[in-house]
Coordinates of C-alpha atoms and ligand atoms in Angstrom, one line a residue:
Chain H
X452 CA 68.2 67.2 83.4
X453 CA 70.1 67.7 79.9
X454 CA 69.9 63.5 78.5
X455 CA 67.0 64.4 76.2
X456 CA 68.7 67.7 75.1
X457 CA 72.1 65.9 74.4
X458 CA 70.4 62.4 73.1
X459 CA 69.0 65.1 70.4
X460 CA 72.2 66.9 69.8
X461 CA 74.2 63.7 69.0
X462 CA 72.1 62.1 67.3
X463 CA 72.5 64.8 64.6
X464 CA 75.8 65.7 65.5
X465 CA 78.3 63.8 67.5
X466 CA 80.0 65.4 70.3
X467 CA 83.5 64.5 72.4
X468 CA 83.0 64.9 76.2
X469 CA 85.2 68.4 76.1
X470 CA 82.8 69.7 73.8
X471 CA 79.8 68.4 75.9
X472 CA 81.0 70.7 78.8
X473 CA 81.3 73.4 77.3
X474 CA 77.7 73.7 76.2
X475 CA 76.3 72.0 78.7
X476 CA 77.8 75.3 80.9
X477 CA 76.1 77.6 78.6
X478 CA 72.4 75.8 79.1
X479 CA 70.6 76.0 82.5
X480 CA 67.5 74.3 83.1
X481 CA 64.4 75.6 84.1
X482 CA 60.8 74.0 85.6
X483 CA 57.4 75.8 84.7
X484 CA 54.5 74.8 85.8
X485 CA 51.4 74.2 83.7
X486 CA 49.7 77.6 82.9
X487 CA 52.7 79.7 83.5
X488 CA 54.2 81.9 80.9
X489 CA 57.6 81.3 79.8
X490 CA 57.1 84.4 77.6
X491 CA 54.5 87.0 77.4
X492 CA 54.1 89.7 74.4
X493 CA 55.6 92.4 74.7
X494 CA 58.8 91.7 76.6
X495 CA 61.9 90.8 74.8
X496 CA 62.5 86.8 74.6
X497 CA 66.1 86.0 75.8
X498 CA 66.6 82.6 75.0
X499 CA 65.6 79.4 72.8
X500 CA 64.3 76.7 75.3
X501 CA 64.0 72.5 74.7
X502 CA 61.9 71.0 76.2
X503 CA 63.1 67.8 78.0
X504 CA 59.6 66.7 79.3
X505 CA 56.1 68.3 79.4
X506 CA 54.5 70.6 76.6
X507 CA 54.7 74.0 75.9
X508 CA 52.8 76.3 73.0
X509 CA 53.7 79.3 71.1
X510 CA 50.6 81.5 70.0
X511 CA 50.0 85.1 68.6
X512 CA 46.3 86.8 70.7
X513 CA 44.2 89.2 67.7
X514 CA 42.4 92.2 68.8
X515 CA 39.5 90.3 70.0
X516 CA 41.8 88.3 72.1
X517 CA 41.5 84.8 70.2
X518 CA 44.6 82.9 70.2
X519 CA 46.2 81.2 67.0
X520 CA 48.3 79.1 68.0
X521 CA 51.8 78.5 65.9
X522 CA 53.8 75.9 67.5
X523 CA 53.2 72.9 70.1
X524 CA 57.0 71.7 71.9
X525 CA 56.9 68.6 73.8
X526 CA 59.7 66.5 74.4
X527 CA 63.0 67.1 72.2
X528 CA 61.3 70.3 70.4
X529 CA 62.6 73.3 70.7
X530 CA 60.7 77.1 71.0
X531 CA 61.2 80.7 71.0
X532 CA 59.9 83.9 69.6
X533 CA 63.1 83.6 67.0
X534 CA 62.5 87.4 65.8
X535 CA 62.5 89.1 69.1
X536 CA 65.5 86.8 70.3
X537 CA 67.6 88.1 67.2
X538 CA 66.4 91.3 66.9
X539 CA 66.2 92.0 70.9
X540 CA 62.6 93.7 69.2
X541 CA 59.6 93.1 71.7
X542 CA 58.3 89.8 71.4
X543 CA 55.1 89.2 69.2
X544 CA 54.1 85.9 70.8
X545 CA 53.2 83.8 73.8
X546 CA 54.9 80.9 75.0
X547 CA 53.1 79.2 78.0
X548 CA 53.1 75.7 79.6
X549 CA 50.1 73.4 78.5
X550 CA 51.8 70.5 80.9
X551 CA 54.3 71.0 83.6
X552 CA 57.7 70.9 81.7
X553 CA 61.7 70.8 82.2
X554 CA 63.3 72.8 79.9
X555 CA 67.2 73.7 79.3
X556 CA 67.4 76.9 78.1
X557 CA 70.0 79.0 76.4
X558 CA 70.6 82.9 76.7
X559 CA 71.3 85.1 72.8
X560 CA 74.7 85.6 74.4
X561 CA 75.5 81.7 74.8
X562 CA 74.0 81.1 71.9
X563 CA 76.0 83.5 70.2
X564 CA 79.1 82.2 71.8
X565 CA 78.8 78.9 71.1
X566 CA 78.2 79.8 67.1
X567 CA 81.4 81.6 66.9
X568 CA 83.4 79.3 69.2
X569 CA 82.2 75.9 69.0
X570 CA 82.0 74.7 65.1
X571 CA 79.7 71.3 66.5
X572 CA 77.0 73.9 67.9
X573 CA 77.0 76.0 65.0
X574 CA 76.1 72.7 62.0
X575 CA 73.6 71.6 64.8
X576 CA 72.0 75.5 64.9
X577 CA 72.5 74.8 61.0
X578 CA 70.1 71.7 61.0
X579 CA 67.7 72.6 63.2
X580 CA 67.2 75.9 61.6
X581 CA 66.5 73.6 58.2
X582 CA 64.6 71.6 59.9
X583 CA 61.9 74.2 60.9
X584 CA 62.0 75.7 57.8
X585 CA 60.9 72.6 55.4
X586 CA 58.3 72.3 58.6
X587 CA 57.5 76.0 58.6
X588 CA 56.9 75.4 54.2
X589 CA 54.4 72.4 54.6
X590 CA 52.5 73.9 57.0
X591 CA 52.2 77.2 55.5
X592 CA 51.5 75.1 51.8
X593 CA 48.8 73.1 54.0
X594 CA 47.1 76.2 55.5
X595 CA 47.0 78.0 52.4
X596 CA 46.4 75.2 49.8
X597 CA 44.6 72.1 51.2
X598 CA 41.4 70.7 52.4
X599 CA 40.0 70.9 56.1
X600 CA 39.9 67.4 56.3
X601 CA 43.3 66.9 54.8
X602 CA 45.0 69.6 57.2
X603 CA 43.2 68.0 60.4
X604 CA 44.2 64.7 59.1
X605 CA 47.7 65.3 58.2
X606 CA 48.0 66.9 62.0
X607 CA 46.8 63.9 63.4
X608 CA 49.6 62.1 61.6
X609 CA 52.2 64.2 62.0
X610 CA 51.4 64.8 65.5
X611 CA 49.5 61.7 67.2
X612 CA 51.1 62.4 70.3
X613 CA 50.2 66.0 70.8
X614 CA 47.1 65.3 69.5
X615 CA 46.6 63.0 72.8
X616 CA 47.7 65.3 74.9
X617 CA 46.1 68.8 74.0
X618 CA 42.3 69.9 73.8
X619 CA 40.6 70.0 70.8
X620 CA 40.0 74.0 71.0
X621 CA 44.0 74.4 70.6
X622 CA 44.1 71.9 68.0
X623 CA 41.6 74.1 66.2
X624 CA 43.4 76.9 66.6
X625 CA 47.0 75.2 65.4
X626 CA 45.6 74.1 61.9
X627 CA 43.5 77.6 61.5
X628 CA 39.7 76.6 62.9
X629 CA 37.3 77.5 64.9
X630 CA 36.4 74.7 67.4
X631 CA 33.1 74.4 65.7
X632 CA 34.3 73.9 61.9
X633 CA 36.6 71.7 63.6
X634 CA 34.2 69.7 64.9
X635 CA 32.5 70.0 62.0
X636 CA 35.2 68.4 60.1
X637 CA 35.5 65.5 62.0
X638 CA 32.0 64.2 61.7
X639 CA 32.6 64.7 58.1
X640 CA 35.4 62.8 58.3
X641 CA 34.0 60.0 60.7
X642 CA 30.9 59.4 58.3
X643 CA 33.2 59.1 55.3
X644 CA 34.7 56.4 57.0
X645 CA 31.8 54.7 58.7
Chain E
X646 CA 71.9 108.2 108.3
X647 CA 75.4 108.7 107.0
X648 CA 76.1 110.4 104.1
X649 CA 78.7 109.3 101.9
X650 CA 80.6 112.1 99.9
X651 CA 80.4 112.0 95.9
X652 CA 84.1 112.4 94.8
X653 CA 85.4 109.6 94.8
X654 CA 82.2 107.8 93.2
X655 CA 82.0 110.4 90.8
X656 CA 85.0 108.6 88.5
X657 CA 83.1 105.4 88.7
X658 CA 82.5 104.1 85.3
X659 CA 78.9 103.6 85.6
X660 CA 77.1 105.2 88.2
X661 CA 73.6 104.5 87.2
X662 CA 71.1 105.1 89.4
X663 CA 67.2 103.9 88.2
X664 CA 64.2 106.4 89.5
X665 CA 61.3 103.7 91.1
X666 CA 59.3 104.7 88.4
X667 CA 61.4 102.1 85.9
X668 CA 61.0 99.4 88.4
X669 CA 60.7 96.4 86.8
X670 CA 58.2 96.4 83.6
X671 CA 58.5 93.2 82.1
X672 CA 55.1 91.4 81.7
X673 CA 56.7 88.1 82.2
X674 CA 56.6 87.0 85.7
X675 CA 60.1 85.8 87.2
X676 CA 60.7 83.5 89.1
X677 CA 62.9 84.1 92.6
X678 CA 64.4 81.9 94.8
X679 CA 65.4 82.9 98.3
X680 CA 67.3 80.5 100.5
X681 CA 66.9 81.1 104.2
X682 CA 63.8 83.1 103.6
X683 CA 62.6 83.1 106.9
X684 CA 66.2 85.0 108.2
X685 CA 66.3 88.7 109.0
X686 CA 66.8 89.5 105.9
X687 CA 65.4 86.8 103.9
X688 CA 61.9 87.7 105.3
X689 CA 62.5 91.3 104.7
X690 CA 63.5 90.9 101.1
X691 CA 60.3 88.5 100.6
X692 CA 57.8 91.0 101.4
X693 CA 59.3 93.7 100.0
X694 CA 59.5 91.9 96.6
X695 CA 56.1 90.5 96.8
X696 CA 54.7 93.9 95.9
X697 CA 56.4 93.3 92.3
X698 CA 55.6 91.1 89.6
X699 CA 57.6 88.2 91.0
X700 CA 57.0 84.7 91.6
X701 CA 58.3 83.9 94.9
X702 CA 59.5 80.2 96.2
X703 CA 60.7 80.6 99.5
X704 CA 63.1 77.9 101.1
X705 CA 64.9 77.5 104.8
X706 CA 65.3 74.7 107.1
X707 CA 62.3 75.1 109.4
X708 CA 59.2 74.4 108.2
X709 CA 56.8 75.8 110.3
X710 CA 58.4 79.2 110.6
X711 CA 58.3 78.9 106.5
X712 CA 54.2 78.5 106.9
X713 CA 53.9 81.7 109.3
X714 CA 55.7 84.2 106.6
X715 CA 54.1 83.0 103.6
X716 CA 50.8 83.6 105.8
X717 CA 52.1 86.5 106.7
X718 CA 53.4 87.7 102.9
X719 CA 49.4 86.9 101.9
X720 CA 47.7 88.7 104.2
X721 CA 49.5 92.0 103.2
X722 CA 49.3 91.1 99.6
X723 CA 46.4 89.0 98.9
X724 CA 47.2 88.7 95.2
X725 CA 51.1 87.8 95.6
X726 CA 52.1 84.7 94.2
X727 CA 54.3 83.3 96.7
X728 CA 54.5 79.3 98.1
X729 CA 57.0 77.5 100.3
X730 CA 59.1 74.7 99.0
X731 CA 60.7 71.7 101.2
X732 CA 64.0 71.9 98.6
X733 CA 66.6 74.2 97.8
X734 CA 67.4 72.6 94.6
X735 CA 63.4 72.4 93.8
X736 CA 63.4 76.2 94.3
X737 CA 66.2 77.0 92.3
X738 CA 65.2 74.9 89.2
X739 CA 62.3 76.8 88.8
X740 CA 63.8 80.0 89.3
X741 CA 65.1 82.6 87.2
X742 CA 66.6 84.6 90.0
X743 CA 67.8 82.7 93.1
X744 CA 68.6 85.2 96.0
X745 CA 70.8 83.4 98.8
X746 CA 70.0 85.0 102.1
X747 CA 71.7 82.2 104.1
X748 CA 74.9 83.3 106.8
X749 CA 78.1 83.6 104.6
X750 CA 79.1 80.1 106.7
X751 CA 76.2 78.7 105.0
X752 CA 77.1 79.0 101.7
X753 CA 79.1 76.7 100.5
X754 CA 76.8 74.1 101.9
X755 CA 74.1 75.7 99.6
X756 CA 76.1 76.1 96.9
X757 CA 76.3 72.1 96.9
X758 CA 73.2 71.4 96.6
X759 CA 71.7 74.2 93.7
X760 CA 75.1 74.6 91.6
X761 CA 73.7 72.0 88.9
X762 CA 70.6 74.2 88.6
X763 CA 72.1 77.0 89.0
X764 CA 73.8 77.2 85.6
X765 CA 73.3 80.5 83.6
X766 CA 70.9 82.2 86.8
X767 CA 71.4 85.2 88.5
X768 CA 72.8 84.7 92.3
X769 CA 72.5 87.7 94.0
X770 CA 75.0 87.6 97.2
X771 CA 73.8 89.6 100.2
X772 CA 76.3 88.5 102.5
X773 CA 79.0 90.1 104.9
X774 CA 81.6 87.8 105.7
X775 CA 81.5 89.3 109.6
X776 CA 83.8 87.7 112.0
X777 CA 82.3 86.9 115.2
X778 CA 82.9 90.5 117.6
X779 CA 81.8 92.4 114.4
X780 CA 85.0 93.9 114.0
X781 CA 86.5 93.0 111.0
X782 CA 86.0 89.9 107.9
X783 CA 86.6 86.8 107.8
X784 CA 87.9 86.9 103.8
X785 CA 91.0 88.5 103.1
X786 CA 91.1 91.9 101.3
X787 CA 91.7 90.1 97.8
X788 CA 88.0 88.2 97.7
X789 CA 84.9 89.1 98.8
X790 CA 82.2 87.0 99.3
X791 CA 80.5 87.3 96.4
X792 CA 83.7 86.3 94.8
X793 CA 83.8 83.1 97.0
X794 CA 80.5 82.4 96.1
X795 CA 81.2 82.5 92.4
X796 CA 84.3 80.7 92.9
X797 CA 81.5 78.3 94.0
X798 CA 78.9 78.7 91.1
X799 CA 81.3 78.9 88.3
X800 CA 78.5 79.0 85.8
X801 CA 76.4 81.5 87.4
X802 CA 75.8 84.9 87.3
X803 CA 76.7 86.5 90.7
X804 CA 75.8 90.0 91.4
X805 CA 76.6 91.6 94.8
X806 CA 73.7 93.3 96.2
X807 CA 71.1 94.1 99.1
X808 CA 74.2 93.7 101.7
X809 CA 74.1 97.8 102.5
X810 CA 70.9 97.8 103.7
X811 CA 69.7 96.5 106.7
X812 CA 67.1 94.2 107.4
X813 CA 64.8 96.9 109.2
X814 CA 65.3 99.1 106.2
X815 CA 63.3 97.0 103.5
X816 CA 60.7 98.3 106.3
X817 CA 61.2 102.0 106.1
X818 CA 63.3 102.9 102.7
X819 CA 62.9 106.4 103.5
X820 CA 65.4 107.1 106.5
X821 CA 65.4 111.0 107.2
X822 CA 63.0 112.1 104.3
X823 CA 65.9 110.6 102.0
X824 CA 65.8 107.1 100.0
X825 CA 68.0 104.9 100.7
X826 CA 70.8 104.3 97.9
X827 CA 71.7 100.3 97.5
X828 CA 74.6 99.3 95.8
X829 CA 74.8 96.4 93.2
X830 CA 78.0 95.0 91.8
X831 CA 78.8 92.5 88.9
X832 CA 79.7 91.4 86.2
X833 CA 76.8 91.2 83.3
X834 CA 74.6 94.3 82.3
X835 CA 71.8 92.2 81.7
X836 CA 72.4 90.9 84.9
X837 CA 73.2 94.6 86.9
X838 CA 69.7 95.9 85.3
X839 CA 67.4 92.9 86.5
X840 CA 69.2 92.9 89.8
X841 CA 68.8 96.7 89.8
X842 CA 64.9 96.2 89.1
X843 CA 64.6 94.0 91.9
X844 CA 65.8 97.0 94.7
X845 CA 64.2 99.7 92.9
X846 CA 60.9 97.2 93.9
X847 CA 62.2 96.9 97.1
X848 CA 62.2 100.9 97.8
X849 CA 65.8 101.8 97.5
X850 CA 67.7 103.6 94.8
X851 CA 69.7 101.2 92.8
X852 CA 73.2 102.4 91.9
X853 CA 75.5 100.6 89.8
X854 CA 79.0 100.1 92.0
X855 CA 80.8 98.5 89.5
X856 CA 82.0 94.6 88.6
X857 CA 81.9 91.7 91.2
X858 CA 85.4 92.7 92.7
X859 CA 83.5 96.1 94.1
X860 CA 82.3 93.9 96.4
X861 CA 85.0 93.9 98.3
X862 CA 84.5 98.0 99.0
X863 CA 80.6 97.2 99.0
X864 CA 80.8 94.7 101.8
X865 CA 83.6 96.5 103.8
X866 CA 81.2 99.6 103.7
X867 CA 78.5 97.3 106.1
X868 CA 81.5 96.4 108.3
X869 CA 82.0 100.2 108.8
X870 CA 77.8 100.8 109.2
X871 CA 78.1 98.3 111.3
X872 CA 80.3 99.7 113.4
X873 CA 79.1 102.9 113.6
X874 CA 75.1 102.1 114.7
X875 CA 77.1 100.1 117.8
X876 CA 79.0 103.3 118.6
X877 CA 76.4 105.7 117.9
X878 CA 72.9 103.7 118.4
X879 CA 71.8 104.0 115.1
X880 CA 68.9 101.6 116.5
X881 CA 70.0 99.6 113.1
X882 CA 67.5 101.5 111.3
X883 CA 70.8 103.2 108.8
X884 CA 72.1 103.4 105.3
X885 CA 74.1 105.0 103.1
X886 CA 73.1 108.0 100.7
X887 CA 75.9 109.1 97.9
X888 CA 74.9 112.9 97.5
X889 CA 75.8 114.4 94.5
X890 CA 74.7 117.1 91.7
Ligands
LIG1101 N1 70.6 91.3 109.1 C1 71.0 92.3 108.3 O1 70.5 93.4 108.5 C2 71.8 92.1 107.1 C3 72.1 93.2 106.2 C4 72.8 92.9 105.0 C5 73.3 91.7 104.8 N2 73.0 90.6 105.6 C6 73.5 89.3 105.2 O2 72.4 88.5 105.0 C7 72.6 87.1 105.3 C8 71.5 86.6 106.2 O3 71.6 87.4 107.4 P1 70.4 87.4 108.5 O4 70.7 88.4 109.4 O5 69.1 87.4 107.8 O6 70.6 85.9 109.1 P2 69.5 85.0 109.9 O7 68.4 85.9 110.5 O8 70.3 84.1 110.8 O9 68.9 84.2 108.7 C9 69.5 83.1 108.0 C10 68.5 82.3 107.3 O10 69.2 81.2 106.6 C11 68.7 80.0 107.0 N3 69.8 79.0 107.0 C12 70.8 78.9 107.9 N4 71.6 77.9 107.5 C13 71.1 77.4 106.4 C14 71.4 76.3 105.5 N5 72.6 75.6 105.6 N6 70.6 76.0 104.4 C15 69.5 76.7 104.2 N7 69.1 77.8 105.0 C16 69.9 78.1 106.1 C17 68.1 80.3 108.4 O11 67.1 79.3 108.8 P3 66.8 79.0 110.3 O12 66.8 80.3 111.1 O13 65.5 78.2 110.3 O14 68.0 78.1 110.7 C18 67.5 81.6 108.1 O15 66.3 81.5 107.4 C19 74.0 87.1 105.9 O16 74.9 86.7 104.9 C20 74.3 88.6 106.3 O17 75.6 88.9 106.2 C21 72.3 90.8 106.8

């Protein structure tokens, strides 16, 4: 229910049983089916959730109700609308189950918690918060700077096992294409090779 | 109908009550429990909430009786989203709201079997600890059941409510052109305000009672309804109505 959650935690940051406890009382764990929302725009997200198995995708809707996708979460990823859980501001994304998923979840007030009273919780916070933001810089560098081919590419090899497990519509809409350029892209790509 | 004078309510540190109108408006559907959904009271509260935006995964012992209501629930409401589950445990993991609607006896058994996936939920306690003539509780004036039942679920979030009300209320919220006040105790505002949402859905007017230890008053105040539809022939059809200014 919480072995993926706490394999992840100690890997980066080693825990004593005592601590353990304590945040494992702060998490509880939640099953969503495939298709159901975890979070809807609109409505204020209350906690950061993991995802201990199954799949689950963050995406923003435009005005003519397409949906660009920001994040894929499977196993040992976290997700969240991070502004509307710090600012308690209405949420400006979706999060919704592509796979039938566990999660363990934790509330702002936990969260908040735990930072001030549990110093192993707060340098894990510290590196996953780093961690998204080196992630959150190449991706923004690779939307904004390189090829189509290179971006699919580089998704592919980043990600070969959400690639496996996802349609290639929401791919498309991860890396900033419409399904048809996408396509597009890939014959390019397989006559290059061939 | 018995009406409750205001005064000594009105020092109460929140008394909050929520017009139906600001029933629940999140967009996200919740998930709810209920344990011994196909009870008095668990049946009542499941079709009373399936008018909301609520996901509901009803549990209790006997199957087939589990079948009829969820029939039952769709037939009224064609577009509720509401399915019967084989485990309590199941239930609860996917909820966000488990409601336990079980006899007080029955608790602690329940509490066994959800109180790993239970962690960080809401718990709403309807119960009244009745002893066996209805005349008086089986807990002692210092606890209440919902007490007990956190004492149980250290890492949930108990919040007392939906025990003033009887079951053939959630029927007819309106008793005597007046709607029926329900009380809700606890000890998270978060929590109070969901919890809150959930009986404005249900018809009644949510007021605020206080923390969980108001239970204690809040389940003492069924004993006494209780006892008063025997003596008076209420016909059970009764509730309570705090009037004020
Ligand atoms: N009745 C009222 O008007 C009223 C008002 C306010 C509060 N309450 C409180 O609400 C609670 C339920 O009362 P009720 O009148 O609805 O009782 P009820 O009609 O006897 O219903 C109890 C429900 O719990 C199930 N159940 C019994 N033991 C169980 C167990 N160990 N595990 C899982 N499910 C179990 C029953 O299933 P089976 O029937 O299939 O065994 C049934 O679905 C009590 O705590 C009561 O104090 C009642």
């Amino acid at each position: 229910m919480y072995s993926a959650y706490f394999d992840n935690f100690t890997k980066k940051v080693p825990l004593t049983p005592e601590e353990r406890e304590l945040i494992q009382s702060h998490l509880s764990v939640k099953k969503i089916r495939k298709k159901q929302y975890l979070l809807q725009e609109g409505d204020v997200c209350k906690s950061i959730a993991f995802v201990e198995k199954g799949m689950l995708r963050e995406y923003s809707l435009d005005e003519q109700g397409g949906e660009h996708i920001i994040q894929f979460a499977s196993e040992g990823w976290f997700i969240s609308d991070m502004y509307s859980f710090i600012t308690a501001e209405p949420a400006t994304y979706n999060i919704d189950a592509i796979e039938d998923s566990e999660l363990v979840m934790i509330s702002r007030s936990s969260h908040d918690y735990l930072l001030t009273n549990c110093p192993k919780y707060e340098t894990f916070t510290l590196q996953l918060i780093t961690g998204a933001y080196l992630a959150m810089q190449k991706r923004l560098n690779s939307t904004i700077a390189a090829s189509l081919e290179s971006r699919y590419e580089s998704f592919m090899a980043l990600y070969p096992h959400i690639a496996q497990r996802v349609p290639q519509h929401m791919i498309a809409s991860y890396i900033g294409l419409t399904p048809e350029t996408l396509s597009r892209v890939r014959r390019r790509i397989a006559s290059n090779k061939g | 109908m018995l009406f409750l004078a205001s005064r000594q309510w009105s020092r109460g540190k929140r008394h909050g009550t929520f017009a139906l109108s600001k029933a629940n408006k999140m967009k996200t559907k919740q998930t709810i429990a209920i344990i011994g959904a196909t009870g008095n009271m668990g049946s009542a509260i499941s079709q009373s909430l399936a008018k909301g935006n609520y996901r509901l995964l009803l549990h209790a012992p006997h199957e087939d009786k589990l079948t009829t209501l969820v029939h039952t629930i769709k037939a009224a409401h064609p577009s509720a989203e509401v399915e019967s589950i084989d485990c309590s445990k199941q239930a609860s993991w996917e909820a966000d709201i488990i409601i336990l609607a079980v006899p007080y006896a029955a608790e602690k058994e329940v509490a066994d079997k959800i109180r790993e996936v239970a962690n960080q939920k809401i718990v709403i306690s309807i119960a009244n600890p009745l002893n066996a003539t209805y005349n008086g509780l089986v807990t002692d004036a210092t606890t209440s059941a919902a007490e007990e039942l956190q004492k149980l679920l250290p890492n949930a979030t108990v919040i007392k409510a939906f025990n003033t009300t009887y079951a053939a209320d959630f029927a007819q919220p309106v008793i005597d052109g007046k709607q029926v006040d329900a009380f809700v105790a606890g000890n998270n505002e978060d929590a109070l305000q969901t919890v809150s949402d959930l009986v404005a859905t249900a018809g009644f007017n949510p007021i605020v009672a206080g923390d969980l230890s108001v239970s204690r008053t809040l389940e003492g105040m069924q004993l006494l309804l209780i006892q008063l539809t025997m003596k008076y022939n209420y016909n059970w059809v009764a509730g309570w109505k705090v009037l004020h200014n």
